[in-house]
């Protein structure tokens, strides 16, 4: 177990002119208010309203007609600018993305000639106030781009500077759902594969052991994927590579839901000219539902309380063509190894009790074979292919890897007042794989699991038009248990002594591990080992944003606690022969 605790406490992390790249899954709206002659209009009232949830932010432009609205949650907005003597200005179709700034230029006409000016075109998204290089994959592209396996991290690769350095094309971060592999070959701007800081709603989502990504919610629960590839703010320390922030969806004032089912099998897929029929069967199904929280006659959550729920199930079956293996024949199990004798006299078996002598005709007497060894040998299957003259490559069996993966996601957003909002996000996913059953009798094969749990609680409070407080807590928990398929095997049936059996747990005991020796396949295989590796990450964040004249000041504290536990005990629950 190791314990790492880091505290970043920087006074004035960021001082920029008229802009701020926010510390949470938010963006910034900034702009200038002018009259028909281009002169600034001081003290104009600026209102930014989320068209989906009704959330409002209201402030006044300064004496130079400039305004900045930081910590604006991602989504669609309308900006309204009002001032006595002028027609109101309406800018619609504003899309706020994480860690970006939208510039709104509000030109007010005299009220005597015009009552209202409405601009429907999208405003230009600029980064004039920040050197951050941010690339955002919005919800439309998430929904429309093909994702084999429906993993949103595949979308990282469409951004400049992001490369998959694994020559075989397979990575845990991009291609698999939960994965047991610890490879991390995704590089941003040439950095190491495990140098990327992965965030989910700006809470840490890195694996505690390998520093690569933990699984993210399915694409239907994701609002956007923000990738910062260079010169990101000091608040995003820790990773020498980029910063990837996956922002989850929230409910709106309208109810929306969806259902889907994606099917892949060898009856529908085209045959590959080089590899033949597709051996994978995969069924991905799920549903989403979100909207305002409404309890008839009790509570109406329009403009206040919203929920969003998503579920996805994935069932995968991958058939592996039979591989030639070597198992002993029935004669060999009784001690008759005469098949090993060669005409030139080689292949003879020495008698360990008589130095310099050999077993006649390579036959070991029955009374010289240990009873435990004889009992174990009976679990080898009989050869089912001709094999070689020496009895090798005489067994084959097609195996199938069974994978099940389930993802659950819930998010609740609450707008207490115009100046106070909070959201709670809960996510849980469970992955199971049953594979490597070589003999069809439970003496081989492993069952792998990957379990992830996450929570984020984010609170934003506008203390006054120029001061905003943001508090956030996040927790990510991972488990990677493994067990052999023979768990609970009765070792006494093999003839082991009571003294040895007293050292093992009957519930955890497995078939003995027998190494593959002399080309013969063994028993009791594992991958990492029986037991589990677990990790726990706490993220605590507090920041204050102040608008002082033409400057935006952002300062705060980021505390992370990393805990990891390794508990593998494959040699403690069963004998091993190697």
Tab-separated table of C-alpha atoms in Angstrom, residues 264-426:
chain	number	residue	atom	x	y	z
A	264	UNK	CA	-22.520	-7.559	-34.210
A	265	UNK	CA	-22.253	-11.241	-35.182
A	266	UNK	CA	-20.928	-13.501	-37.914
A	267	UNK	CA	-24.329	-13.697	-39.614
A	268	UNK	CA	-24.410	-9.943	-40.300
A	269	UNK	CA	-20.747	-9.008	-40.659
A	270	UNK	CA	-18.891	-9.262	-43.938
A	271	UNK	CA	-16.262	-11.991	-44.224
A	272	UNK	CA	-12.680	-10.782	-43.980
A	273	UNK	CA	-10.770	-11.996	-47.039
A	274	UNK	CA	-7.660	-12.805	-44.998
A	275	UNK	CA	-9.016	-14.009	-41.638
A	276	UNK	CA	-12.333	-15.609	-42.595
A	277	UNK	CA	-15.509	-15.289	-40.570
A	278	UNK	CA	-15.838	-12.799	-37.742
A	279	UNK	CA	-15.533	-14.728	-34.460
A	280	UNK	CA	-16.942	-11.925	-32.280
A	281	UNK	CA	-20.551	-11.651	-31.160
A	282	UNK	CA	-21.361	-8.411	-29.365
A	283	UNK	CA	-24.652	-6.951	-28.248
A	284	UNK	CA	-24.698	-3.434	-26.803
A	285	UNK	CA	-28.002	-2.129	-25.525
A	286	UNK	CA	-29.099	0.675	-23.277
A	287	UNK	CA	-31.378	3.593	-22.552
A	288	UNK	CA	-31.297	7.195	-21.331
A	289	UNK	CA	-33.895	9.413	-19.719
A	290	UNK	CA	-33.689	12.936	-18.349
A	291	UNK	CA	-35.686	16.048	-17.595
A	292	UNK	CA	-37.027	18.142	-14.712
A	293	UNK	CA	-37.795	16.413	-11.434
A	294	UNK	CA	-41.573	16.575	-11.145
A	295	UNK	CA	-43.636	15.037	-8.338
A	296	UNK	CA	-47.324	15.634	-9.182
A	297	UNK	CA	-49.010	17.901	-6.619
A	298	UNK	CA	-45.805	17.892	-4.540
A	299	UNK	CA	-42.916	19.460	-6.415
A	300	UNK	CA	-42.282	21.087	-9.788
A	301	UNK	CA	-38.603	21.090	-10.666
A	302	UNK	CA	-38.795	23.155	-13.867
A	303	UNK	CA	-35.923	25.680	-13.899
A	304	UNK	CA	-34.686	24.231	-10.595
A	305	UNK	CA	-34.127	20.471	-10.314
A	306	UNK	CA	-33.050	18.187	-13.142
A	307	UNK	CA	-32.035	14.556	-13.475
A	308	UNK	CA	-30.364	12.424	-16.122
A	309	UNK	CA	-30.035	8.632	-16.095
A	310	UNK	CA	-28.144	6.364	-18.495
A	311	UNK	CA	-27.624	2.614	-18.631
A	312	UNK	CA	-25.669	0.437	-21.031
A	313	UNK	CA	-25.112	-3.305	-21.141
A	314	UNK	CA	-22.551	-5.065	-23.323
A	315	UNK	CA	-22.308	-8.791	-23.872
A	316	UNK	CA	-19.387	-10.046	-25.916
A	317	UNK	CA	-18.519	-13.579	-26.956
A	318	UNK	CA	-15.196	-14.128	-28.719
A	319	UNK	CA	-14.491	-17.591	-30.100
A	320	UNK	CA	-10.841	-18.591	-30.399
A	321	UNK	CA	-9.924	-21.274	-32.945
A	322	UNK	CA	-8.432	-24.401	-31.441
A	323	UNK	CA	-4.689	-24.317	-30.812
A	324	UNK	CA	-2.626	-27.505	-30.871
A	325	UNK	CA	-1.592	-28.463	-27.356
A	326	UNK	CA	0.109	-31.452	-25.779
A	327	UNK	CA	-1.468	-33.705	-23.151
A	328	UNK	CA	-0.292	-37.153	-21.959
A	329	UNK	CA	-1.911	-40.271	-23.370
A	330	UNK	CA	-3.727	-42.765	-21.158
A	331	UNK	CA	-0.629	-44.973	-21.192
A	332	UNK	CA	1.577	-42.115	-20.059
A	333	UNK	CA	-0.748	-41.373	-17.129
A	334	UNK	CA	-0.049	-44.917	-15.849
A	335	UNK	CA	3.740	-44.508	-16.220
A	336	UNK	CA	4.219	-46.018	-19.713
A	337	UNK	CA	6.542	-43.567	-21.498
A	338	UNK	CA	7.731	-46.029	-24.132
A	339	UNK	CA	6.508	-43.659	-26.868
A	340	UNK	CA	9.510	-41.467	-26.041
A	341	UNK	CA	12.073	-44.136	-26.979
A	342	UNK	CA	13.902	-43.525	-30.242
A	343	UNK	CA	15.778	-46.024	-32.415
A	344	UNK	CA	19.086	-44.381	-31.560
A	345	UNK	CA	18.513	-45.084	-27.846
A	346	UNK	CA	17.718	-41.528	-26.836
A	347	UNK	CA	14.613	-40.609	-24.898
A	348	UNK	CA	15.215	-43.031	-22.052
A	349	UNK	CA	14.004	-42.186	-18.522
A	350	UNK	CA	16.545	-42.375	-15.698
A	351	UNK	CA	15.647	-44.051	-12.415
A	352	UNK	CA	16.340	-41.417	-9.704
A	353	UNK	CA	16.707	-44.120	-7.040
A	354	UNK	CA	19.366	-46.029	-9.020
A	355	UNK	CA	22.017	-43.652	-10.348
A	356	UNK	CA	23.137	-44.548	-13.848
A	357	UNK	CA	20.219	-46.885	-14.547
A	358	UNK	CA	17.042	-46.449	-16.595
A	359	UNK	CA	13.476	-47.699	-16.295
A	360	UNK	CA	13.080	-50.802	-18.464
A	361	UNK	CA	11.215	-49.962	-21.673
A	362	UNK	CA	10.588	-46.493	-20.193
A	363	UNK	CA	7.825	-47.842	-17.954
A	364	UNK	CA	7.650	-46.439	-14.423
A	365	UNK	CA	6.294	-49.020	-11.954
A	366	UNK	CA	2.856	-48.187	-10.553
A	367	UNK	CA	4.142	-48.221	-6.970
A	368	UNK	CA	6.681	-45.521	-7.850
A	369	UNK	CA	4.018	-42.999	-8.926
A	370	UNK	CA	2.849	-40.638	-6.189
A	371	UNK	CA	-0.895	-41.014	-5.501
A	372	UNK	CA	-1.437	-37.242	-5.681
A	373	UNK	CA	0.307	-37.084	-9.059
A	374	UNK	CA	-1.778	-39.995	-10.319
A	375	UNK	CA	-4.988	-38.231	-9.208
A	376	UNK	CA	-3.997	-34.947	-10.847
A	377	UNK	CA	-3.083	-36.692	-14.089
A	378	UNK	CA	-6.631	-38.004	-14.464
A	379	UNK	CA	-7.830	-34.447	-15.106
A	380	UNK	CA	-5.904	-34.217	-18.370
A	381	UNK	CA	-8.311	-34.828	-21.247
A	382	UNK	CA	-7.634	-37.621	-23.700
A	383	UNK	CA	-5.832	-36.711	-26.928
A	384	UNK	CA	-8.269	-35.893	-29.738
A	385	UNK	CA	-5.879	-35.410	-32.681
A	386	UNK	CA	-3.212	-37.768	-34.071
A	387	UNK	CA	-0.270	-35.614	-33.042
A	388	UNK	CA	3.366	-36.539	-33.609
A	389	UNK	CA	5.033	-39.928	-33.189
A	390	UNK	CA	6.220	-38.789	-29.735
A	391	UNK	CA	2.679	-37.868	-28.695
A	392	UNK	CA	2.977	-34.090	-28.990
A	393	UNK	CA	0.425	-31.627	-30.460
A	394	UNK	CA	-2.280	-34.190	-29.827
A	395	UNK	CA	-5.069	-32.052	-28.353
A	396	UNK	CA	-7.113	-29.091	-29.525
A	397	UNK	CA	-10.214	-27.304	-28.272
A	398	UNK	CA	-11.862	-24.105	-29.405
A	399	UNK	CA	-12.374	-21.763	-26.462
A	400	UNK	CA	-14.633	-18.789	-25.979
A	401	UNK	CA	-14.042	-15.642	-23.933
A	402	UNK	CA	-17.253	-14.456	-22.265
A	403	UNK	CA	-17.355	-10.732	-21.451
A	404	UNK	CA	-20.158	-8.802	-19.765
A	405	UNK	CA	-19.972	-5.082	-19.084
A	406	UNK	CA	-22.646	-2.907	-17.449
A	407	UNK	CA	-22.570	0.872	-16.943
A	408	UNK	CA	-24.904	2.909	-14.701
A	409	UNK	CA	-24.955	6.710	-14.565
A	410	UNK	CA	-27.076	9.222	-12.619
A	411	UNK	CA	-26.742	12.994	-12.392
A	412	UNK	CA	-28.842	15.466	-10.375
A	413	UNK	CA	-28.592	19.247	-10.923
A	414	UNK	CA	-30.108	21.762	-8.529
A	415	UNK	CA	-30.436	25.520	-9.076
A	416	UNK	CA	-31.188	26.842	-5.585
A	417	UNK	CA	-31.198	30.457	-6.724
A	418	UNK	CA	-29.801	32.455	-9.593
A	419	UNK	CA	-26.570	32.709	-7.610
A	420	UNK	CA	-26.318	29.198	-6.191
A	421	UNK	CA	-26.230	25.881	-8.049
A	422	UNK	CA	-25.012	22.352	-7.337
A	423	UNK	CA	-24.809	18.986	-9.049
A	424	UNK	CA	-24.268	15.401	-7.897
A	425	UNK	CA	-22.983	12.704	-10.256
A	426	UNK	CA	-22.865	8.968	-9.518
